[in-house]
XYZ file of C-alpha atoms in Angstrom:
660
model
C 123.434 87.350 1.402
C 126.004 87.473 4.027
C 126.746 89.565 7.167
C 127.575 92.885 6.048
C 129.925 93.294 8.968
C 131.927 90.694 8.649
C 131.798 91.308 4.530
C 133.078 94.693 5.010
C 135.951 94.045 7.583
C 137.210 91.004 5.280
C 137.430 93.671 2.364
C 139.060 96.003 4.656
C 141.818 93.705 6.049
C 142.488 92.421 2.169
C 142.801 96.501 1.062
C 144.827 97.131 4.425
C 147.225 94.337 3.407
C 148.076 95.366 -0.132
C 148.407 99.236 1.655
C 151.359 97.247 3.406
C 152.938 95.237 0.465
C 152.912 98.523 -1.723
C 154.551 100.796 1.163
C 157.123 97.953 2.030
C 157.964 97.968 -1.984
C 158.514 101.778 -1.913
C 160.785 101.226 0.945
C 162.783 98.625 -0.802
C 163.161 100.628 -3.816
C 167.005 102.006 -3.978
C 166.886 104.645 -6.060
C 165.152 107.705 -4.780
C 164.549 109.158 -8.309
C 162.114 106.385 -9.190
C 160.396 106.795 -5.814
C 156.976 107.242 -7.794
C 154.296 106.302 -5.464
C 152.091 103.958 -7.590
C 148.494 105.182 -8.666
C 147.036 101.719 -7.572
C 148.045 102.918 -4.111
C 146.142 106.163 -3.926
C 143.336 104.396 -5.244
C 143.141 101.592 -2.688
C 143.738 104.271 0.286
C 140.798 105.916 -1.266
C 138.527 102.883 -1.041
C 139.969 102.113 2.422
C 138.653 105.141 4.034
C 135.371 104.971 2.248
C 135.194 101.132 3.467
C 136.196 102.037 7.185
C 133.466 105.174 6.889
C 130.834 102.556 6.122
C 131.965 99.976 8.240
C 131.584 102.511 11.203
C 128.048 103.542 9.984
C 127.051 99.997 10.106
C 128.894 98.840 13.629
C 127.007 101.763 15.160
C 123.503 101.536 14.007
C 123.886 97.468 14.755
C 124.765 98.665 18.498
C 121.878 100.920 18.745
C 119.609 98.480 17.048
C 120.714 95.495 19.392
C 120.347 97.723 22.515
C 117.036 98.745 21.083
C 115.793 94.921 20.645
C 117.304 93.816 23.461
C 116.208 96.242 25.620
C 118.996 95.297 27.897
C 120.744 98.145 30.187
C 124.336 99.866 28.218
C 127.404 99.522 30.251
C 128.346 103.096 29.362
C 131.854 102.592 30.638
C 132.207 99.637 28.366
C 131.251 101.764 25.113
C 133.312 104.091 26.133
C 136.305 101.717 26.047
C 135.095 100.772 22.538
C 134.928 104.385 21.211
C 138.365 105.254 23.086
C 139.828 101.934 22.073
C 139.091 102.614 18.267
C 140.762 106.019 18.234
C 143.761 104.969 20.734
C 144.702 102.401 18.182
C 144.216 104.569 15.000
C 146.699 107.175 17.083
C 149.194 104.435 18.015
C 149.299 102.277 15.362
C 152.587 101.074 16.609
C 151.577 99.469 19.658
C 150.237 96.208 19.693
C 148.057 96.259 22.991
C 147.835 100.108 24.052
C 146.734 100.094 27.376
C 142.731 101.656 27.862
C 141.595 103.465 30.988
C 138.320 105.048 31.008
C 136.993 105.530 34.923
C 133.756 107.764 35.940
C 135.052 111.357 37.178
C 135.138 111.919 40.633
C 134.232 115.511 40.285
C 131.337 116.663 38.301
C 133.159 120.107 37.355
C 135.793 117.838 35.497
C 132.950 115.726 33.285
C 131.495 112.702 33.539
C 134.162 110.267 32.775
C 137.825 110.381 32.180
C 140.308 108.857 30.215
C 143.720 108.174 31.573
C 145.740 106.676 28.732
C 147.731 109.269 27.313
C 150.460 108.607 29.768
C 150.798 105.110 30.028
C 150.983 105.253 25.898
C 153.808 107.914 26.327
C 155.758 105.555 28.121
C 155.417 102.718 26.076
C 156.237 104.876 22.697
C 159.460 106.216 24.887
C 160.610 102.565 25.290
C 160.341 102.343 21.629
C 162.562 105.476 20.837
C 159.789 107.786 20.336
C 159.424 110.781 22.658
C 156.341 112.323 22.652
C 154.586 114.612 25.303
C 151.281 112.563 26.665
C 149.329 116.191 26.269
C 149.932 115.437 22.329
C 149.016 111.945 22.461
C 145.636 113.023 24.348
C 145.110 115.822 21.298
C 145.486 112.861 18.437
C 143.310 110.699 20.644
C 140.535 113.362 20.441
C 141.004 113.965 16.796
C 140.426 110.321 16.212
C 137.050 109.714 18.211
C 134.831 108.408 16.050
C 131.457 109.675 15.359
C 129.232 108.352 18.321
C 125.834 108.710 20.405
C 127.607 109.000 23.440
C 129.995 111.995 23.627
C 129.338 115.730 23.633
C 132.550 116.974 24.200
C 136.081 116.619 25.435
C 138.697 118.303 27.069
C 142.432 117.483 27.872
C 143.306 118.634 31.502
C 146.588 118.326 33.217
C 149.399 116.255 31.847
C 147.208 114.612 29.202
C 143.946 113.387 31.244
C 140.827 113.482 28.792
C 137.733 114.629 30.424
C 134.569 113.437 28.908
C 130.760 114.871 28.821
C 128.579 113.058 28.186
C 125.127 113.822 25.690
C 122.146 114.431 27.850
C 120.109 113.404 25.362
C 121.858 110.033 25.340
C 121.824 109.678 29.257
C 117.957 110.599 29.193
C 117.028 107.945 26.565
C 118.890 105.022 28.345
C 116.668 106.040 31.545
C 113.641 105.773 29.275
C 114.829 102.292 27.958
C 115.343 101.263 31.533
C 111.735 102.369 32.517
C 109.932 100.822 29.646
C 111.850 97.198 29.389
C 112.705 96.969 32.979
C 116.147 96.194 34.561
C 117.816 93.960 32.016
C 121.509 92.709 32.054
C 123.952 93.509 29.259
C 124.048 91.057 26.603
C 125.935 87.830 27.274
C 128.856 87.305 25.014
C 128.219 83.475 25.976
C 126.334 81.292 28.384
C 128.409 79.820 30.579
C 128.356 76.948 33.029
C 128.953 78.190 36.288
C 129.095 75.928 39.620
C 129.309 77.756 42.900
C 130.284 75.709 45.769
C 129.345 77.286 49.257
C 128.015 76.738 52.845
C 129.362 73.440 53.030
C 128.256 72.707 56.620
C 129.493 69.029 58.130
C 126.805 66.419 59.077
C 125.888 65.999 62.497
C 127.366 69.424 63.682
C 125.602 72.887 64.418
C 126.198 75.244 61.638
C 127.942 78.152 62.849
C 129.152 82.016 61.862
C 131.905 80.741 59.359
C 128.931 78.944 57.331
C 127.217 81.621 57.557
C 129.377 84.036 55.740
C 130.174 81.183 53.217
C 126.119 80.831 52.765
C 125.517 84.629 52.404
C 128.385 85.410 49.676
C 128.008 82.449 48.160
C 124.106 82.491 47.430
C 124.885 86.464 46.350
C 127.380 85.245 44.006
C 125.041 82.640 42.528
C 122.229 85.823 42.123
C 124.487 87.804 40.260
C 125.476 85.038 38.112
C 121.870 84.057 37.437
C 120.664 87.361 36.800
C 123.471 88.152 34.019
C 122.086 84.815 32.241
C 124.662 82.250 33.304
C 123.252 78.530 33.675
C 124.396 78.384 37.627
C 124.719 75.282 39.571
C 124.686 75.649 43.577
C 125.987 73.160 45.505
C 126.531 72.418 48.988
C 129.502 70.221 49.407
C 128.217 68.958 52.913
C 130.872 66.811 55.135
C 128.456 63.475 55.240
C 131.225 60.837 55.063
C 134.187 59.752 57.017
C 135.300 57.755 60.093
C 133.266 59.916 62.202
C 130.304 58.386 61.144
C 131.276 54.840 62.449
C 131.590 56.208 66.085
C 127.795 57.958 65.351
C 126.399 54.686 64.369
C 127.911 52.668 66.832
C 126.191 55.403 69.662
C 123.048 54.815 67.635
C 122.661 51.020 67.748
C 123.335 51.166 71.791
C 120.914 53.895 72.462
C 117.880 53.165 70.085
C 118.463 49.647 69.161
C 114.580 49.564 67.130
C 116.239 52.287 64.898
C 115.165 50.049 61.645
C 111.635 50.090 62.212
C 111.215 53.111 64.726
C 112.686 56.555 63.800
C 114.784 57.434 66.609
C 113.966 60.764 68.553
C 117.127 62.565 68.023
C 116.237 66.007 69.154
C 119.898 67.563 69.593
C 122.324 65.946 67.117
C 125.472 68.185 68.688
C 124.535 66.220 72.070
C 124.560 62.874 70.310
C 127.850 63.784 68.455
C 129.551 64.737 71.912
C 128.117 61.828 73.609
C 129.534 59.539 71.120
C 132.988 60.980 70.624
C 133.274 60.785 74.708
C 132.630 57.326 74.247
C 135.087 56.973 71.203
C 137.568 58.885 73.384
C 136.956 57.024 76.724
C 135.768 53.609 75.693
C 138.407 51.042 73.400
C 135.159 48.562 73.309
C 133.383 51.514 71.856
C 135.879 52.467 69.781
C 136.504 49.140 68.213
C 132.632 48.863 67.376
C 133.103 52.335 65.759
C 135.620 51.360 63.166
C 133.874 48.070 62.247
C 130.674 49.926 61.629
C 133.071 52.379 59.358
C 134.016 49.479 57.506
C 130.309 48.362 56.826
C 129.347 51.725 56.122
C 132.016 51.635 53.121
C 130.589 48.375 51.932
C 127.528 49.914 51.754
C 125.561 47.318 53.750
C 121.764 48.174 54.155
C 121.367 48.628 57.936
C 124.158 51.054 58.119
C 123.165 52.747 55.252
C 120.212 53.347 56.389
C 121.587 54.531 60.052
C 123.814 56.912 58.056
C 120.934 58.524 56.296
C 118.443 58.885 59.433
C 121.589 60.773 60.856
C 121.787 62.861 57.701
C 118.577 63.542 57.519
C 118.459 65.075 61.116
C 120.998 67.590 60.258
C 119.566 68.358 57.059
C 116.109 69.697 58.684
C 118.252 71.729 60.827
C 120.205 72.642 57.683
C 117.120 73.832 56.376
C 115.371 75.641 58.870
C 118.451 78.579 58.051
C 118.189 78.073 54.536
C 114.516 78.869 54.810
C 115.395 81.889 56.983
C 117.862 83.155 54.946
C 116.055 82.095 51.359
C 118.684 80.048 50.198
C 118.176 77.648 47.167
C 120.747 74.636 47.007
C 121.392 71.489 46.402
C 123.116 68.836 48.303
C 126.223 66.744 47.082
C 128.340 65.784 49.604
C 131.515 64.149 50.032
C 129.543 60.837 49.785
C 128.845 61.756 46.189
C 132.382 61.675 45.087
C 133.551 58.120 47.058
C 133.587 55.770 43.790
C 135.104 58.713 41.673
C 137.918 58.666 43.779
C 139.082 55.254 42.815
C 138.888 56.655 39.185
C 141.151 59.440 40.016
C 143.713 57.426 41.525
C 144.097 55.277 38.775
C 144.462 58.148 36.557
C 147.049 59.599 38.746
C 149.013 55.832 38.807
C 148.574 55.637 34.774
C 150.220 58.848 34.129
C 153.022 58.078 36.624
C 152.044 61.665 38.829
C 151.768 59.584 42.711
C 154.943 58.861 44.805
C 155.821 56.887 47.783
C 155.938 58.759 51.037
C 156.482 56.310 53.969
C 153.738 54.464 52.872
C 151.254 57.076 51.270
C 151.085 58.213 47.747
C 151.380 61.993 47.041
C 151.224 63.957 44.638
C 153.542 67.340 44.385
C 152.051 69.830 41.791
C 154.219 72.713 40.415
C 155.250 75.681 42.253
C 153.959 74.160 45.264
C 155.853 72.942 48.261
C 153.338 71.028 49.822
C 151.986 67.890 48.061
C 148.754 66.431 48.341
C 147.940 63.239 49.798
C 146.073 61.095 47.592
C 146.231 57.525 49.455
C 146.789 57.331 53.007
C 149.258 54.716 54.088
C 146.223 52.514 55.378
C 144.726 52.782 51.865
C 141.886 55.135 52.881
C 141.292 58.329 50.640
C 141.464 61.909 52.169
C 139.959 65.596 51.710
C 142.463 66.124 49.168
C 141.081 63.247 47.134
C 137.615 63.974 47.345
C 138.546 68.003 46.153
C 140.127 66.307 43.262
C 137.087 63.777 42.276
C 135.052 67.002 42.953
C 136.892 69.278 40.459
C 137.066 66.673 37.777
C 133.401 65.442 38.345
C 132.527 69.334 37.715
C 134.764 69.863 34.638
C 133.896 67.031 32.876
C 130.523 65.852 33.632
C 129.147 69.218 34.471
C 130.939 70.708 31.536
C 131.794 73.842 33.867
C 133.156 76.800 32.479
C 133.741 78.726 35.768
C 134.043 76.681 39.180
C 134.038 79.353 42.114
C 134.731 77.821 46.153
C 133.374 79.978 48.862
C 135.226 79.003 52.232
C 137.192 80.547 54.643
C 140.760 82.008 53.604
C 142.226 79.694 55.767
C 141.591 77.024 52.920
C 143.367 79.188 50.582
C 146.707 77.060 50.293
C 145.107 73.684 50.253
C 142.814 74.959 46.926
C 145.641 76.420 45.412
C 147.632 73.050 45.238
C 144.452 71.159 44.153
C 144.175 73.767 41.446
C 147.866 73.429 40.352
C 147.810 69.625 40.796
C 144.398 69.703 38.210
C 145.806 71.709 35.926
C 149.277 69.189 35.925
C 147.019 66.397 35.174
C 145.593 68.265 32.359
C 142.043 68.735 33.333
C 141.660 72.308 32.325
C 143.602 75.413 31.130
C 143.097 78.733 33.281
C 143.122 80.484 30.208
C 139.922 78.675 29.145
C 138.282 77.811 32.618
C 138.025 80.181 35.295
C 138.835 78.274 38.429
C 138.857 80.352 41.875
C 138.713 80.327 45.588
C 136.501 83.168 46.978
C 137.761 83.154 50.442
C 136.958 85.173 53.382
C 137.853 86.268 56.699
C 136.527 85.623 60.095
C 133.310 86.921 62.087
C 134.880 88.834 64.906
C 133.042 90.006 68.558
C 132.579 93.609 69.455
C 135.764 92.542 71.695
C 137.859 92.118 68.212
C 138.074 88.483 68.848
C 136.781 85.496 67.329
C 133.054 85.245 67.520
C 131.879 83.288 70.914
C 129.148 82.925 72.944
C 129.895 84.217 76.871
C 131.114 80.922 77.839
C 133.291 80.437 74.961
C 130.764 77.969 72.865
C 130.616 78.390 69.242
C 127.691 80.877 68.241
C 124.556 78.446 66.963
C 123.664 79.845 63.763
C 119.705 79.698 65.049
C 120.386 81.201 68.072
C 122.226 84.202 66.372
C 118.835 84.269 63.880
C 116.184 84.230 66.202
C 118.356 87.544 68.230
C 117.964 89.026 64.572
C 114.497 88.492 64.629
C 113.998 89.662 68.544
C 116.069 92.936 67.713
C 114.245 93.806 64.479
C 110.966 93.789 66.366
C 112.034 95.545 69.502
C 113.290 98.224 66.707
C 110.051 98.485 65.063
C 107.987 98.682 68.306
C 110.496 101.450 69.748
C 109.846 103.586 66.130
C 105.535 102.788 67.008
C 105.518 100.749 63.464
C 102.853 98.644 65.204
C 100.558 101.373 65.040
C 100.536 101.944 61.502
C 100.980 98.334 60.160
C 98.905 95.233 60.029
C 100.205 92.318 62.329
C 100.987 90.545 58.991
C 102.874 93.336 57.575
C 104.599 93.956 61.189
C 106.005 90.051 60.980
C 106.862 90.554 57.288
C 109.241 94.133 58.145
C 110.138 92.243 60.870
C 111.965 89.268 58.833
C 113.060 91.656 56.279
C 115.220 93.763 58.277
C 116.461 91.298 60.821
C 117.550 88.785 57.884
C 118.554 91.508 55.558
C 120.611 93.246 58.374
C 122.563 89.919 58.844
C 123.322 89.598 55.112
C 124.237 93.309 54.179
C 126.938 93.502 57.467
C 128.378 90.637 56.065
C 128.302 91.680 52.241
C 129.052 95.215 52.677
C 132.424 94.502 54.302
C 135.208 93.346 51.355
C 134.805 89.471 52.031
C 138.590 88.971 52.420
C 138.467 90.758 55.830
C 137.683 89.810 59.264
C 134.625 91.622 60.352
C 133.370 93.018 63.564
C 129.343 91.378 63.834
C 127.288 93.915 65.791
C 123.610 93.951 65.822
C 123.583 97.639 66.992
C 125.396 98.702 63.921
C 123.701 96.512 61.510
C 120.066 97.565 62.740
C 120.966 101.181 62.625
C 118.919 102.919 60.144
C 121.778 105.689 59.612
C 124.805 105.136 57.644
C 125.714 102.193 54.979
C 123.541 99.703 56.771
C 120.544 97.447 55.298
C 117.850 99.196 57.745
C 119.112 102.329 56.106
C 118.474 101.249 52.191
C 115.220 99.438 52.744
C 113.707 102.235 54.649
C 115.357 104.448 51.785
C 113.802 102.156 49.339
C 110.146 102.410 50.784
C 109.659 106.089 51.221
C 111.067 106.265 47.599
C 107.845 103.496 46.620
C 105.824 105.704 48.337
C 106.138 109.063 46.620
C 104.042 107.644 43.634
C 101.622 106.089 46.139
C 101.346 109.348 48.147
C 100.776 111.346 44.803
C 98.135 108.680 43.749
C 100.001 107.875 40.433
C 99.662 104.121 39.882
C 101.863 101.371 38.069
C 99.661 101.915 35.131
C 100.469 105.634 34.985
C 104.242 105.467 35.348
C 104.015 102.926 32.191
C 102.136 105.192 30.087
C 104.468 107.978 31.257
C 107.833 105.830 30.474
C 106.389 105.680 26.981
C 105.531 109.253 26.609
C 107.123 111.847 28.766
C 110.936 112.815 28.175
C 112.817 112.549 31.130
C 114.400 115.996 31.635
C 117.766 116.283 33.235
C 118.385 120.095 33.185
C 118.371 120.681 36.852
C 122.317 119.428 38.057
C 120.928 117.060 40.671
C 118.518 115.011 37.910
C 121.602 114.581 35.982
C 123.774 113.602 38.787
C 120.917 110.756 39.532
C 120.347 109.604 36.272
C 124.006 108.659 35.723
C 124.339 107.042 39.251
C 121.616 104.962 38.024
C 122.941 103.850 34.633
C 126.433 103.276 36.637
C 124.457 99.636 37.668
C 125.839 97.854 34.892
C 129.260 98.704 35.662
C 129.564 97.791 38.600
C 128.116 94.463 38.525
C 130.838 93.931 35.484
C 133.159 94.885 38.095
C 131.995 92.066 40.614
C 132.310 89.772 37.857
C 135.591 90.046 37.540
C 136.848 90.247 41.275
C 133.858 88.864 43.104
C 133.829 91.456 45.722
C 130.307 92.050 46.544
C 130.816 95.123 48.816
C 131.116 97.031 45.586
C 127.287 96.542 44.968
C 126.666 97.697 48.522
C 128.727 100.857 48.448
C 126.944 101.684 44.947
C 123.387 101.358 46.300
C 124.544 103.329 49.381
C 125.470 105.912 47.019
C 122.500 105.619 44.938
C 120.179 106.576 48.023
C 122.323 109.376 48.841
C 122.303 110.725 45.567
C 118.384 110.122 45.696
C 118.091 111.981 48.613
C 120.371 114.780 47.460
C 117.553 115.206 44.101
C 114.575 114.837 46.125
C 115.595 117.736 48.667
C 116.429 119.769 45.514
C 113.674 118.687 42.896
C 109.966 118.919 43.796
C 108.507 115.798 42.323
C 104.875 116.432 43.641
C 103.847 120.197 44.620
C 101.397 120.717 46.862
C 99.378 123.585 48.140
C 100.747 124.857 51.036
C 97.405 125.727 52.883
C 95.363 122.594 51.970
C 98.203 120.395 51.079
C 96.397 119.260 48.047
C 98.656 118.163 44.842
C 98.448 120.594 42.250
C 101.398 119.580 40.025
C 103.060 116.084 39.250
C 106.331 116.815 37.521
C 105.915 113.372 35.691
C 109.775 113.447 34.703
C 110.967 113.484 38.104
C 108.468 110.756 38.824
C 109.964 108.215 36.213
C 113.607 109.259 37.750
C 112.475 108.010 41.213
C 110.902 104.796 39.698
C 113.969 103.933 37.620
C 115.904 104.686 40.932
C 113.745 102.230 42.868
C 113.720 99.497 40.241
C 117.628 99.419 40.196
C 117.719 99.442 44.130
C 115.140 96.285 43.962
C 117.179 94.451 41.698
C 120.739 95.321 43.711
C 118.539 93.959 46.626
C 117.643 90.914 44.756
C 121.232 90.058 44.294
C 122.348 90.625 47.839
C 119.316 88.356 48.981
C 117.526 91.248 50.536
C 113.743 91.477 50.569
C 112.167 94.945 50.795
C 108.593 95.483 51.679
C 106.123 97.644 50.418
C 105.463 99.544 53.818
C 107.896 99.719 56.757
């Protein structure tokens, strides 16, 4: 037997085609006296109405069944858009692509959500010569709303806003589902391959605060895509090739002549780099030797490859210390990986006649871009442009990426714009099919609002910054006398959780396109929208059940048997806030702005505080302090809040602890 929805839809389309044909036939009849509507038209209309009804029933039951079976969280906004989309299409059949705007209501007295499409629809109809009042359109939309499990009632306000009130039973059922199934992502339409290019430090140079932003933002984006069920490839496009390696290898050979048999003790690679650069700038003989080393490295001579690997390994070990602190998983695939592919890129561009000569260079102009890409230098060497073209080609054709995201500072926006435009011109991808995007970010500023530097004016070493975070975090915990209630191991875990959590959150809670001021005092403050506040709030929520001796097994059993009552306005407000989580994730998926998740978690924590201050979860005897009553449905609301917060922390890369 075929799929009943497809079957009914096909029959419905056939019926509607016949109705249109018969209507057209009637219009064509010149003689008004002979204008007798066909009996076949009435039959078709009746059958059409029945089919539409049966199709809606089927679709609804399938949606409910799917949500029930998968245990996924329902995106309420998306569900409302489906319902209102249907009503709008029925109300304005003359419009091909009617606008659909459904947003959460900012003021509870006006309901839970609002549909603001009527005004835009009136404008579109006016452009077609039909003058209709927006309130009339809103009224029509409300009358055309299909039967559904979501909406309790609607009200038309002002010029045509439709205020939507949700059914309490529907919200309660979604909270129960979340408690039974855990925080599950909404169902994926298709599992796409996502490549995220982030962090990307340079070999032989220290990681600095710019790399910190790319690392934190890129990791969080990967975590989001992974949670939603995508196949994610996390790539570290390190700078591990180029002329500077000739200079480093020449210096290595002079300083540690037995490097092939004895591993050279390079402790400080930054100092080693500065020494070799000084010699390169001042000593012509050394400079000549460095250039010869580059040629021999590019010819893949074994001892030069070994020297190159030794230098890369020293850097890798330093990078890994930072990745371990920040809990970053990433695959290194540096510029060296794409060396052979660059030749193929140049050949393809030449075969397609896309390169032109310019003072000995081979350049390519991309549509709409004033700056060309330099694909081959006048000395025959390749450039960053060539390397980035080879990388995007490999990601599209070998990795078969559906989505590619580059996380670098905004200063590289123009470069990537040109690379993407060139890749489209070559015919490598169609932006309507493949999403290729540069997620740029602003610079890190010091508290003086200038570029973040040390007092001596040097770039801040990332490892020093992380160590300072650990020191300050411990000072804060000792100031609060946490050492008196936590074991040494619990204290160490709390220290790392707060230190690294605060550094990550301070970055992610700002709109990434803006510059942000780095301030340990602000990020370690446990008031306001900071990781310190949220981590403490989370620990407090988790402790409510523990202090009432309600264990996990009891909560699990209660989730199966206890109805989550939402009679108190603060219970209702908290439940709706908890269930907005999938909407927030969908928004970030669209705009890649992670501060929305931070704002949401802060709102969730403050909404929980309002609930906890107004609604007793555990009632105790005032004299003895003995627990006399546990309001289990409220304990379940605490658990639902904590579960969503924990998942939010996971996406942001924060590690909460059970005791703080």
